[in-house]
Structure formats: C-alpha cells, structure tokens
N, CA, C and O atoms as a DFTB+ gen file, in Angstrom:
608 C
 N C O
     1  1    -188.809    -183.407     -23.098
     2  2    -189.526    -182.148     -22.939
     3  2    -190.985    -182.384     -23.321
     4  3    -191.255    -182.895     -24.408
     5  1    -191.936    -182.022     -22.449
     6  2    -193.350    -182.207     -22.769
     7  2    -193.748    -181.391     -23.996
     8  3    -193.121    -180.384     -24.327
     9  1    -194.802    -181.849     -24.658
    10  2    -195.229    -181.217     -25.902
    11  2    -195.673    -179.767     -25.690
    12  3    -195.452    -178.930     -26.566
    13  1    -196.295    -179.450     -24.548
    14  2    -196.724    -178.078     -24.262
    15  2    -195.522    -177.148     -24.157
    16  3    -195.557    -176.023     -24.656
    17  1    -194.452    -177.619     -23.507
    18  2    -193.239    -176.807     -23.399
    19  2    -192.581    -176.632     -24.757
    20  3    -192.014    -175.577     -25.043
    21  1    -192.651    -177.656     -25.595
    22  2    -192.083    -177.573     -26.938
    23  2    -192.825    -176.522     -27.760
    24  3    -192.211    -175.777     -28.523
    25  1    -194.152    -176.466     -27.602
    26  2    -194.946    -175.457     -28.305
    27  2    -194.592    -174.051     -27.851
    28  3    -194.514    -173.133     -28.667
    29  1    -194.376    -173.879     -26.552
    30  2    -193.981    -172.574     -26.031
    31  2    -192.595    -172.189     -26.524
    32  3    -192.336    -171.027     -26.836
    33  1    -191.708    -173.174     -26.592
    34  2    -190.353    -172.904     -27.079
    35  2    -190.392    -172.479     -28.544
    36  3    -189.686    -171.552     -28.942
    37  1    -191.216    -173.153     -29.346
    38  2    -191.348    -172.773     -30.763
    39  2    -191.924    -171.368     -30.897
    40  3    -191.465    -170.578     -31.722
    41  1    -192.932    -171.061     -30.083
    42  2    -193.515    -169.728     -30.128
    43  2    -192.488    -168.679     -29.712
    44  3    -192.407    -167.609     -30.315
    45  1    -191.709    -168.987     -28.687
    46  2    -190.687    -168.054     -28.236
    47  2    -189.647    -167.807     -29.325
    48  3    -189.245    -166.667     -29.559
    49  1    -189.215    -168.874     -29.987
    50  2    -188.227    -168.736     -31.064
    51  2    -188.815    -167.936     -32.216
    52  3    -188.152    -167.049     -32.754
    53  1    -190.053    -168.240     -32.602
    54  2    -190.704    -167.519     -33.696
    55  2    -190.881    -166.048     -33.324
    56  3    -190.619    -165.163     -34.139
    57  1    -191.323    -165.789     -32.097
    58  2    -191.514    -164.412     -31.651
    59  2    -190.194    -163.648     -31.600
    60  3    -190.124    -162.486     -32.000
    61  1    -189.165    -164.300     -31.112
    62  2    -187.840    -163.668     -31.063
    63  2    -187.328    -163.366     -32.464
    64  3    -186.721    -162.323     -32.706
    65  1    -187.579    -164.289     -33.378
    66  2    -187.163    -164.072     -34.765
    67  2    -187.839    -162.834     -35.341
    68  3    -187.171    -161.988     -35.936
    69  1    -189.169    -162.714     -35.171
    70  2    -189.887    -161.574     -35.731
    71  2    -189.507    -160.269     -35.040
    72  3    -189.460    -159.220     -35.683
    73  1    -189.241    -160.322     -33.759
    74  2    -188.780    -159.134     -33.061
    75  2    -187.424    -158.690     -33.602
    76  3    -187.194    -157.497     -33.801
    77  1    -186.525    -159.648     -33.842
    78  2    -185.217    -159.331     -34.400
    79  2    -185.336    -158.772     -35.817
    80  3    -184.644    -157.818     -36.173
    81  1    -186.208    -159.365     -36.614
    82  2    -186.415    -158.876     -37.985
    83  2    -186.953    -157.451     -37.967
    84  3    -186.492    -156.606     -38.735
    85  1    -187.929    -157.174     -37.096
    86  2    -188.484    -155.823     -37.053
    87  2    -187.451    -154.810     -36.563
    88  3    -187.368    -153.705     -37.099
    89  1    -186.667    -155.173     -35.556
    90  2    -185.634    -154.273     -35.045
    91  2    -184.582    -153.996     -36.116
    92  3    -184.185    -152.848     -36.319
    93  1    -184.136    -155.042     -36.796
    94  2    -183.147    -154.882     -37.851
    95  2    -183.707    -154.033     -38.989
    96  3    -182.987    -153.208     -39.551
    97  1    -184.972    -154.222     -39.333
    98  2    -185.588    -153.450     -40.416
    99  2    -185.627    -151.967     -40.077
   100  3    -185.338    -151.120     -40.922
   101  1    -185.987    -151.660     -38.837
   102  2    -186.025    -150.258     -38.416
   103  2    -184.628    -149.644     -38.483
   104  3    -184.466    -148.513     -38.940
   105  1    -183.633    -150.380     -38.033
   106  2    -182.255    -149.884     -38.091
   107  2    -181.795    -149.693     -39.528
   108  3    -181.120    -148.712     -39.841
   109  1    -182.153    -150.610     -40.389
   110  2    -181.749    -150.535     -41.795
   111  2    -182.407    -149.345     -42.492
   112  3    -181.745    -148.608     -43.224
   113  1    -183.694    -149.158     -42.268
   114  2    -184.394    -148.018     -42.868
   115  2    -183.808    -146.713     -42.336
   116  3    -183.605    -145.769     -43.100
   117  1    -183.535    -146.650     -41.028
   118  2    -182.931    -145.452     -40.453
   119  2    -181.555    -145.166     -41.020
   120  3    -181.204    -144.010     -41.258
   121  1    -180.773    -146.216     -41.238
   122  2    -179.428    -146.044     -41.804
   123  2    -179.494    -145.536     -43.240
   124  3    -178.607    -144.802     -43.677
   125  1    -180.525    -145.915     -43.971
   126  2    -180.674    -145.445     -45.349
   127  2    -181.337    -144.065     -45.387
   128  3    -181.029    -143.251     -46.258
   129  1    -182.231    -143.809     -44.459
   130  2    -183.026    -142.585     -44.454
   131  2    -182.243    -141.360     -43.992
   132  3    -182.354    -140.290     -44.590
   133  1    -181.461    -141.508     -42.944
   134  2    -180.774    -140.356     -42.356
   135  2    -179.790    -139.668     -43.301
   136  3    -179.801    -138.439     -43.371
   137  1    -178.957    -140.380     -44.017
   138  2    -178.057    -139.677     -44.942
   139  2    -178.794    -138.933     -46.053
   140  3    -178.352    -137.873     -46.498
   141  1    -179.914    -139.491     -46.495
   142  2    -180.692    -138.817     -47.539
   143  2    -181.282    -137.520     -46.997
   144  3    -181.226    -136.483     -47.659
   145  1    -181.840    -137.578     -45.804
   146  2    -182.411    -136.378     -45.190
   147  2    -181.314    -135.352     -44.910
   148  3    -181.511    -134.160     -45.144
   149  1    -180.175    -135.798     -44.418
   150  2    -179.060    -134.884     -44.131
   151  2    -178.575    -134.199     -45.405
   152  3    -178.291    -133.002     -45.399
   153  1    -178.482    -134.945     -46.480
   154  2    -178.040    -134.366     -47.758
   155  2    -179.062    -133.364     -48.278
   156  3    -178.705    -132.306     -48.796
   157  1    -180.344    -133.714     -48.133
   158  2    -181.413    -132.860     -48.632
   159  2    -181.520    -131.565     -47.819
   160  3    -181.697    -130.492     -48.396
   161  1    -181.417    -131.650     -46.498
   162  2    -181.611    -130.480     -45.643
   163  2    -180.377    -129.597     -45.540
   164  3    -180.506    -128.380     -45.399
   165  1    -179.203    -130.171     -45.605
   166  2    -177.999    -129.400     -45.346
   167  2    -177.662    -129.451     -43.866
   168  3    -178.477    -129.890     -43.054
   169  1    -176.486    -129.012     -43.523
   170  2    -176.014    -129.199     -42.143
   171  2    -176.805    -128.399     -41.111
   172  3    -177.132    -128.926     -40.048
   173  1    -177.115    -127.150     -41.401
   174  2    -177.820    -126.324     -40.409
   175  2    -179.247    -126.822     -40.178
   176  3    -179.684    -126.965     -39.036
   177  1    -179.959    -127.082     -41.257
   178  2    -181.339    -127.537     -41.123
   179  2    -181.404    -128.947     -40.545
   180  3    -182.321    -129.261     -39.785
   181  1    -180.442    -129.802     -40.897
   182  2    -180.429    -131.147     -40.343
   183  2    -180.160    -131.084     -38.832
   184  3    -180.731    -131.863     -38.068
   185  1    -179.309    -130.179     -38.411
   186  2    -179.064    -129.990     -36.983
   187  2    -180.331    -129.588     -36.256
   188  3    -180.599    -130.074     -35.157
   189  1    -181.117    -128.697     -36.863
   190  2    -182.390    -128.304     -36.259
   191  2    -183.356    -129.496     -36.207
   192  3    -184.054    -129.699     -35.213
   193  1    -183.382    -130.268     -37.277
   194  2    -184.246    -131.448     -37.359
   195  2    -183.906    -132.440     -36.244
   196  3    -184.809    -132.936     -35.569
   197  1    -182.643    -132.730     -36.046
   198  2    -182.216    -133.665     -35.000
   199  2    -182.493    -133.082     -33.616
   200  3    -182.902    -133.804     -32.707
   201  1    -182.274    -131.792     -33.459
   202  2    -182.567    -131.136     -32.179
   203  2    -184.044    -131.295     -31.823
   204  3    -184.371    -131.640     -30.688
   205  1    -184.936    -131.048     -32.780
   206  2    -186.376    -131.160     -32.534
   207  2    -186.748    -132.597     -32.174
   208  3    -187.519    -132.820     -31.241
   209  1    -186.209    -133.569     -32.903
   210  2    -186.508    -134.969     -32.600
   211  2    -186.045    -135.345     -31.196
   212  3    -186.774    -136.010     -30.460
   213  1    -184.862    -134.932     -30.832
   214  2    -184.327    -135.243     -29.515
   215  2    -185.133    -134.548     -28.420
   216  3    -185.424    -135.134     -27.378
   217  1    -185.481    -133.314     -28.670
   218  2    -186.261    -132.533     -27.719
   219  2    -187.591    -133.217     -27.434
   220  3    -187.975    -133.362     -26.274
   221  1    -188.294    -133.637     -28.475
   222  2    -189.588    -134.298     -28.321
   223  2    -189.420    -135.665     -27.647
   224  3    -190.291    -136.087     -26.886
   225  1    -188.319    -136.353     -27.917
   226  2    -188.088    -137.675     -27.320
   227  2    -188.042    -137.594     -25.795
   228  3    -188.505    -138.509     -25.114
   229  1    -187.492    -136.516     -25.260
   230  2    -187.470    -136.359     -23.805
   231  2    -188.881    -136.243     -23.227
   232  3    -189.157    -136.754     -22.141
   233  1    -189.748    -135.585     -23.941
   234  2    -191.111    -135.428     -23.448
   235  2    -191.938    -136.696     -23.658
   236  3    -192.953    -136.884     -22.987
   237  1    -191.528    -137.551     -24.561
   238  2    -192.200    -138.851     -24.715
   239  2    -192.024    -139.705     -23.462
   240  3    -192.907    -140.487     -23.109
   241  1    -190.898    -139.556     -22.802
   242  2    -190.668    -140.283     -21.554
   243  2    -191.713    -139.870     -20.521
   244  3    -192.256    -140.718     -19.813
   245  1    -191.994    -138.582     -20.433
   246  2    -193.012    -138.087     -19.509
   247  2    -194.388    -138.614     -19.903
   248  3    -195.181    -138.982     -19.036
   249  1    -194.677    -138.654     -21.197
   250  2    -196.000    -139.087     -21.658
   251  2    -196.242    -140.568     -21.396
   252  3    -197.361    -140.960     -21.062
   253  1    -195.214    -141.394     -21.542
   254  2    -195.425    -142.833     -21.359
   255  2    -195.584    -143.192     -19.890
   256  3    -196.389    -144.060     -19.550
   257  1    -194.842    -142.550     -19.031
   258  2    -194.986    -142.673     -17.580
   259  2    -194.882    -144.117     -17.091
   260  3    -195.317    -144.425     -15.982
   261  1    -194.306    -145.010     -17.913
   262  2    -194.140    -146.402     -17.534
   263  2    -195.417    -147.224     -17.552
   264  3    -195.449    -148.343     -17.039
   265  1    -196.464    -146.673     -18.138
   266  2    -197.758    -147.353     -18.116
   267  2    -197.786    -148.613     -18.975
   268  3    -198.535    -149.546     -18.680
   269  1    -196.988    -148.650     -20.021
   270  2    -196.982    -149.827     -20.887
   271  2    -196.609    -151.084     -20.102
   272  3    -197.252    -152.124     -20.245
   273  1    -195.589    -150.987     -19.290
   274  2    -195.152    -152.130     -18.489
   275  2    -196.210    -152.542     -17.482
   276  3    -196.457    -153.732     -17.281
   277  1    -196.834    -151.559     -16.849
   278  2    -197.865    -151.856     -15.857
   279  2    -199.069    -152.515     -16.525
   280  3    -199.590    -153.514     -16.029
   281  1    -199.506    -151.955     -17.646
   282  2    -200.654    -152.515     -18.367
   283  2    -200.350    -153.939     -18.817
   284  3    -201.174    -154.840     -18.660
   285  1    -199.168    -154.132     -19.375
   286  2    -198.783    -155.463     -19.855
   287  2    -198.750    -156.472     -18.705
   288  3    -199.238    -157.594     -18.847
   289  1    -198.187    -156.080     -17.589
   290  2    -198.092    -156.990     -16.447
   291  2    -199.460    -157.316     -15.860
   292  3    -199.766    -158.482     -15.613
   293  1    -200.275    -156.304     -15.638
   294  2    -201.564    -156.511     -14.977
   295  2    -202.553    -157.255     -15.866
   296  3    -203.288    -158.117     -15.382
   297  1    -202.584    -156.939     -17.146
   298  2    -203.487    -157.660     -18.040
   299  2    -203.000    -159.088     -18.223
   300  3    -203.809    -160.004     -18.369
   301  1    -201.690    -159.285     -18.218
   302  2    -201.147    -160.642     -18.301
   303  2    -201.566    -161.492     -17.108
   304  3    -201.794    -162.693     -17.249
   305  1    -201.668    -160.869     -15.929
   306  2    -202.094    -161.589     -14.727
   307  2    -203.590    -161.921     -14.773
   308  3    -204.000    -163.021     -14.400
   309  1    -204.394    -160.965     -15.231
   310  2    -205.848    -161.122     -15.205
   311  2    -206.457    -160.574     -16.504
   312  3    -206.912    -159.431     -16.535
   313  1    -206.470    -161.376     -17.569
   314  2    -207.006    -160.910     -18.851
   315  2    -208.480    -160.501     -18.801
   316  3    -208.922    -159.711     -19.634
   317  1    -209.238    -161.017     -17.852
   318  2    -210.656    -160.656     -17.768
   319  2    -210.852    -159.200     -17.343
   320  3    -211.926    -158.638     -17.559
   321  1    -209.856    -158.594     -16.756
   322  2    -209.948    -157.204     -16.300
   323  2    -209.307    -156.233     -17.284
   324  3    -208.935    -155.122     -16.905
   325  1    -209.177    -156.637     -18.533
   326  2    -208.534    -155.802     -19.545
   327  2    -209.195    -154.437     -19.653
   328  3    -208.507    -153.416     -19.673
   329  1    -210.511    -154.407     -19.722
   330  2    -211.228    -153.134     -19.872
   331  2    -210.967    -152.207     -18.694
   332  3    -210.739    -151.012     -18.879
   333  1    -211.000    -152.745     -17.508
   334  2    -210.762    -151.939     -16.307
   335  2    -209.377    -151.317     -16.325
   336  3    -209.219    -150.123     -16.072
   337  1    -208.365    -152.140     -16.628
   338  2    -206.997    -151.628     -16.650
   339  2    -206.786    -150.623     -17.777
   340  3    -206.097    -149.620     -17.590
   341  1    -207.371    -150.880     -18.941
   342  2    -207.172    -149.976     -20.071
   343  2    -207.849    -148.629     -19.828
   344  3    -207.284    -147.589     -20.167
   345  1    -209.038    -148.629     -19.251
   346  2    -209.720    -147.367     -18.950
   347  2    -208.896    -146.552     -17.952
   348  3    -208.695    -145.352     -18.142
   349  1    -208.425    -147.199     -16.898
   350  2    -207.607    -146.498     -15.902
   351  2    -206.307    -145.985     -16.526
   352  3    -205.890    -144.855     -16.273
   353  1    -205.674    -146.828     -17.339
   354  2    -204.409    -146.428     -17.967
   355  2    -204.614    -145.284     -18.954
   356  3    -203.785    -144.376     -19.022
   357  1    -205.696    -145.313     -19.714
   358  2    -205.952    -144.223     -20.660
   359  2    -206.279    -142.920     -19.942
   360  3    -205.948    -141.844     -20.440
   361  1    -206.913    -142.997     -18.799
   362  2    -207.167    -141.775     -18.022
   363  2    -205.861    -141.168     -17.523
   364  3    -205.643    -139.962     -17.639
   365  1    -205.010    -141.996     -16.978
   366  2    -203.706    -141.508     -16.513
   367  2    -202.893    -141.003     -17.694
   368  3    -202.259    -139.951     -17.622
   369  1    -202.918    -141.762     -18.777
   370  2    -202.153    -141.400     -19.966
   371  2    -202.637    -140.085     -20.565
   372  3    -201.829    -139.294     -21.053
   373  1    -203.936    -139.845     -20.534
   374  2    -204.456    -138.586     -21.070
   375  2    -203.849    -137.401     -20.333
   376  3    -203.477    -136.405     -20.954
   377  1    -203.748    -137.505     -19.020
   378  2    -203.165    -136.422     -18.227
   379  2    -201.683    -136.258     -18.551
   380  3    -201.218    -135.143     -18.788
   381  1    -200.937    -137.367     -18.561
   382  2    -199.497    -137.261     -18.814
   383  2    -199.203    -136.809     -20.248
   384  3    -198.232    -136.089     -20.482
   385  1    -200.028    -137.225     -21.200
   386  2    -199.817    -136.796     -22.589
   387  2    -200.100    -135.302     -22.729
   388  3    -199.332    -134.583     -23.369
   389  1    -201.180    -134.839     -22.143
   390  2    -201.488    -133.406     -22.211
   391  2    -200.379    -132.591     -21.556
   392  3    -199.952    -131.571     -22.098
   393  1    -199.911    -133.037     -20.395
   394  2    -198.802    -132.336     -19.736
   395  2    -197.547    -132.332     -20.604
   396  3    -196.868    -131.310     -20.708
   397  1    -197.238    -133.463     -21.223
   398  2    -196.037    -133.547     -22.067
   399  2    -196.145    -132.615     -23.269
   400  3    -195.170    -131.951     -23.621
   401  1    -197.305    -132.557     -23.899
   402  2    -197.493    -131.668     -25.057
   403  2    -197.374    -130.210     -24.623
   404  3    -196.695    -129.415     -25.273
   405  1    -198.035    -129.866     -23.530
   406  2    -197.982    -128.472     -23.047
   407  2    -196.556    -128.097     -22.649
   408  3    -196.063    -127.035     -23.031
   409  1    -195.892    -128.964     -21.883
   410  2    -194.513    -128.672     -21.467
   411  2    -193.577    -128.549     -22.662
   412  3    -192.712    -127.674     -22.682
   413  1    -193.741    -129.417     -23.656
   414  2    -192.857    -129.351     -24.817
   415  2    -193.085    -128.060     -25.603
   416  3    -192.130    -127.453     -26.086
   417  1    -194.339    -127.641     -25.731
   418  2    -194.619    -126.395     -26.452
   419  2    -194.099    -125.175     -25.699
   420  3    -193.515    -124.270     -26.295
   421  1    -194.315    -125.157     -24.380
   422  2    -193.821    -124.033     -23.576
   423  2    -192.295    -124.002     -23.603
   424  3    -191.694    -122.944     -23.789
   425  1    -191.675    -125.161     -23.419
   426  2    -190.211    -125.211     -23.443
   427  2    -189.676    -124.824     -24.817
   428  3    -188.659    -124.138     -24.916
   429  1    -190.353    -125.256     -25.872
   430  2    -189.939    -124.872     -27.222
   431  2    -190.016    -123.374     -27.439
   432  3    -189.154    -122.789     -28.095
   433  1    -191.037    -122.760     -26.894
   434  2    -191.178    -121.309     -26.995
   435  2    -190.085    -120.602     -26.200
   436  3    -189.496    -119.629     -26.672
   437  1    -189.815    -121.094     -24.992
   438  2    -188.833    -120.450     -24.121
   439  2    -187.396    -120.623     -24.601
   440  3    -186.515    -119.854     -24.216
   441  1    -187.153    -121.636     -25.443
   442  2    -185.798    -121.841     -25.954
   443  2    -185.330    -120.691     -26.833
   444  3    -184.144    -120.359     -26.858
   445  1    -186.259    -120.093     -27.546
   446  2    -185.898    -118.979     -28.418
   447  2    -184.962    -119.378     -29.542
   448  3    -184.031    -118.643     -29.869
   449  1    -185.204    -120.544     -30.140
   450  2    -184.318    -121.056     -31.192
   451  2    -184.761    -120.663     -32.596
   452  3    -184.236    -121.204     -33.568
   453  1    -185.682    -119.765     -32.731
   454  2    -186.129    -119.339     -34.040
   455  2    -187.493    -119.916     -34.378
   456  3    -187.976    -120.858     -33.750
   457  1    -188.090    -119.314     -35.391
   458  2    -189.452    -119.680     -35.766
   459  2    -189.520    -121.117     -36.300
   460  3    -190.442    -121.856     -35.955
   461  1    -188.564    -121.515     -37.130
   462  2    -188.610    -122.864     -37.716
   463  2    -188.527    -123.948     -36.644
   464  3    -189.291    -124.913     -36.668
   465  1    -187.618    -123.788     -35.727
   466  2    -187.457    -124.791     -34.670
   467  2    -188.687    -124.811     -33.765
   468  3    -189.180    -125.882     -33.412
   469  1    -189.182    -123.641     -33.393
   470  2    -190.355    -123.564     -32.528
   471  2    -191.571    -124.198     -33.196
   472  3    -192.296    -124.963     -32.560
   473  1    -191.799    -123.891     -34.463
   474  2    -192.920    -124.506     -35.185
   475  2    -192.729    -126.014     -35.327
   476  3    -193.692    -126.774     -35.228
   477  1    -191.507    -126.443     -35.554
   478  2    -191.222    -127.879     -35.636
   479  2    -191.545    -128.582     -34.329
   480  3    -192.088    -129.687     -34.324
   481  1    -191.207    -127.934     -33.219
   482  2    -191.521    -128.516     -31.906
   483  2    -193.031    -128.571     -31.707
   484  3    -193.552    -129.564     -31.199
   485  1    -193.741    -127.511     -32.102
   486  2    -195.194    -127.510     -31.955
   487  2    -195.824    -128.652     -32.755
   488  3    -196.680    -129.377     -32.248
   489  1    -195.397    -128.802     -33.994
   490  2    -195.980    -129.835     -34.862
   491  2    -195.623    -131.232     -34.359
   492  3    -196.499    -132.092     -34.256
   493  1    -194.357    -131.468     -34.046
   494  2    -193.954    -132.796     -33.598
   495  2    -194.455    -133.137     -32.200
   496  3    -194.508    -134.311     -31.836
   497  1    -194.823    -132.134     -31.416
   498  2    -195.366    -132.443     -30.094
   499  2    -196.698    -133.168     -30.217
   500  3    -197.109    -133.866     -29.290
   501  1    -197.368    -133.015     -31.336
   502  2    -198.618    -133.756     -31.555
   503  2    -198.361    -135.251     -31.715
   504  3    -199.253    -136.062     -31.465
   505  1    -197.160    -135.618     -32.125
   506  2    -196.839    -137.042     -32.242
   507  2    -196.798    -137.715     -30.869
   508  3    -196.922    -138.935     -30.771
   509  1    -196.625    -136.926     -29.820
   510  2    -196.642    -137.476     -28.466
   511  2    -197.986    -138.140     -28.188
   512  3    -198.046    -139.176     -27.526
   513  1    -199.058    -137.546     -28.690
   514  2    -200.398    -138.104     -28.480
   515  2    -200.496    -139.480     -29.124
   516  3    -200.914    -140.446     -28.485
   517  1    -200.111    -139.562     -30.381
   518  2    -200.213    -140.818     -31.123
   519  2    -199.317    -141.888     -30.502
   520  3    -199.753    -143.021     -30.296
   521  1    -198.090    -141.537     -30.210
   522  2    -197.154    -142.514     -29.656
   523  2    -197.530    -142.939     -28.238
   524  3    -197.330    -144.097     -27.869
   525  1    -198.065    -142.031     -27.449
   526  2    -198.480    -142.380     -26.090
   527  2    -199.643    -143.355     -26.069
   528  3    -199.638    -144.315     -25.299
   529  1    -200.636    -143.115     -26.908
   530  2    -201.791    -144.017     -26.988
   531  2    -201.371    -145.358     -27.586
   532  3    -201.786    -146.414     -27.109
   533  1    -200.554    -145.313     -28.623
   534  2    -200.080    -146.551     -29.248
   535  2    -199.259    -147.406     -28.307
   536  3    -199.310    -148.634     -28.371
   537  1    -198.507    -146.765     -27.437
   538  2    -197.690    -147.489     -26.471
   539  2    -198.566    -148.300     -25.511
   540  3    -198.252    -149.450     -25.202
   541  1    -199.647    -147.708     -25.048
   542  2    -200.563    -148.435     -24.162
   543  2    -201.235    -149.594     -24.886
   544  3    -201.364    -150.689     -24.337
   545  1    -201.656    -149.349     -26.106
   546  2    -202.304    -150.400     -26.875
   547  2    -201.346    -151.559     -27.126
   548  3    -201.739    -152.724     -27.055
   549  1    -200.105    -151.240     -27.416
   550  2    -199.097    -152.284     -27.619
   551  2    -198.885    -153.098     -26.340
   552  3    -198.737    -154.318     -26.401
   553  1    -198.869    -152.439     -25.202
   554  2    -198.731    -153.148     -23.931
   555  2    -199.869    -154.117     -23.697
   556  3    -199.657    -155.232     -23.220
   557  1    -201.085    -153.692     -24.034
   558  2    -202.243    -154.573     -23.870
   559  2    -202.164    -155.754     -24.829
   560  3    -202.470    -156.884     -24.449
   561  1    -201.756    -155.500     -26.070
   562  2    -201.661    -156.589     -27.047
   563  2    -200.591    -157.602     -26.663
   564  3    -200.758    -158.803     -26.874
   565  1    -199.505    -157.118     -26.105
   566  2    -198.454    -158.033     -25.650
   567  2    -199.008    -158.927     -24.539
   568  3    -198.801    -160.141     -24.546
   569  1    -199.708    -158.317     -23.593
   570  2    -200.233    -159.088     -22.469
   571  2    -201.265    -160.119     -22.911
   572  3    -201.332    -161.214     -22.352
   573  1    -202.056    -159.777     -23.897
   574  2    -203.096    -160.688     -24.372
   575  2    -202.560    -161.719     -25.357
   576  3    -203.301    -162.591     -25.810
   577  1    -201.275    -161.622     -25.689
   578  2    -200.670    -162.594     -26.584
   579  2    -201.069    -162.422     -28.024
   580  3    -201.005    -163.369     -28.808
   581  1    -201.491    -161.194     -28.392
   582  2    -201.899    -160.954     -29.765
   583  2    -200.845    -160.201     -30.557
   584  3    -201.116    -159.677     -31.637
   585  1    -199.667    -160.157     -30.018
   586  2    -198.570    -159.500     -30.698
   587  2    -197.568    -160.559     -31.109
   588  3    -197.654    -161.706     -30.670
   589  1    -196.619    -160.181     -31.946
   590  2    -195.653    -161.152     -32.462
   591  2    -194.641    -161.573     -31.429
   592  3    -194.009    -162.615     -31.600
   593  1    -194.454    -160.825     -30.376
   594  2    -193.452    -161.213     -29.399
   595  2    -194.061    -161.384     -28.023
   596  3    -195.144    -160.876     -27.732
   597  1    -193.360    -162.093     -27.204
   598  2    -193.860    -162.492     -25.904
   599  2    -193.374    -161.520     -24.842
   600  3    -192.208    -161.125     -24.839
   601  1    -194.275    -161.133     -23.933
   602  2    -193.874    -160.298     -22.800
   603  2    -193.253    -161.198     -21.755
   604  3    -193.875    -162.157     -21.298
   605  1    -192.030    -160.890     -21.381
   606  2    -191.329    -161.710     -20.395
   607  2    -191.245    -160.950     -19.094
   608  3    -190.691    -161.457     -18.118
C-alpha cells in the first residue's frame, strides 16, 4: 500500500474513532439526562416537553432543506468557490429558516395545547435559527477537511 493511501487510511480510522466517540457521548449524556428531567418535571410536564421537542424537530427538516449535503459536496469539489457556495446557501437557508420558524409558531398557536406548550414552541422555534446556520457551517467544514470526520 503506498504511503499516501496509508495516511488516508489512518486519517479515516482516526476520524471514524472520533465520530464514534462523539456519537456515544451524546447517547450517554441523553441516557443520563432524560430520566433526571422526567423525574423533575413529572409525567404531564415531561409529555409536554417531549411533544415540543418532537414538534420543533419536524420543522428543522424544513429549515435544513438538504443544504448541508449540497454545500459539503460542492465545496469538496471546488474549495476555491467556498464563498460563492456559502453565500448562496445562506440566502436559501435564511428563507427556509424564516419559513420554518413562522410555520412552527403558527402551527403551535393553532394546536391549542395550552399556554405552556405554545410558549415552549415559540421559544424553541428560535433554536431552528441556530441549528440551521450551524448545519451549513458544519457542511462547509466537512468539505474543507477541517472537521474531525471525513465526508464520504
């Protein structure tokens, strides 16, 4: 095996290791966190909490619009055009994020699930902005090879 391929194999193994460690860490923290929150909130409030999280997760799909994959692929092909792709992606993302936030707030209002749930949806819908922008940035970092794992 040529030395260049050996270096890529080592990087792939190292990247896979760190990806596995991060995934396992998130699962472990979630496994420890959820029972504590459930015990603290009680069954009714925990049900509302999970409902709000699930509700917002559906609108995150609309906000991401698959742009992370496109950005990662296109910047990976032509790193010199990173600025062009990121500007275009952020413009598209701004529209989809605004639509997702507005739709989630309107849908939360129309559900009529009570003041606590509606306010929870309003507050958590703001996380769509942060997660949508972060998703694009992560796609660019993967393509540029500045992240711990390799885009395949």
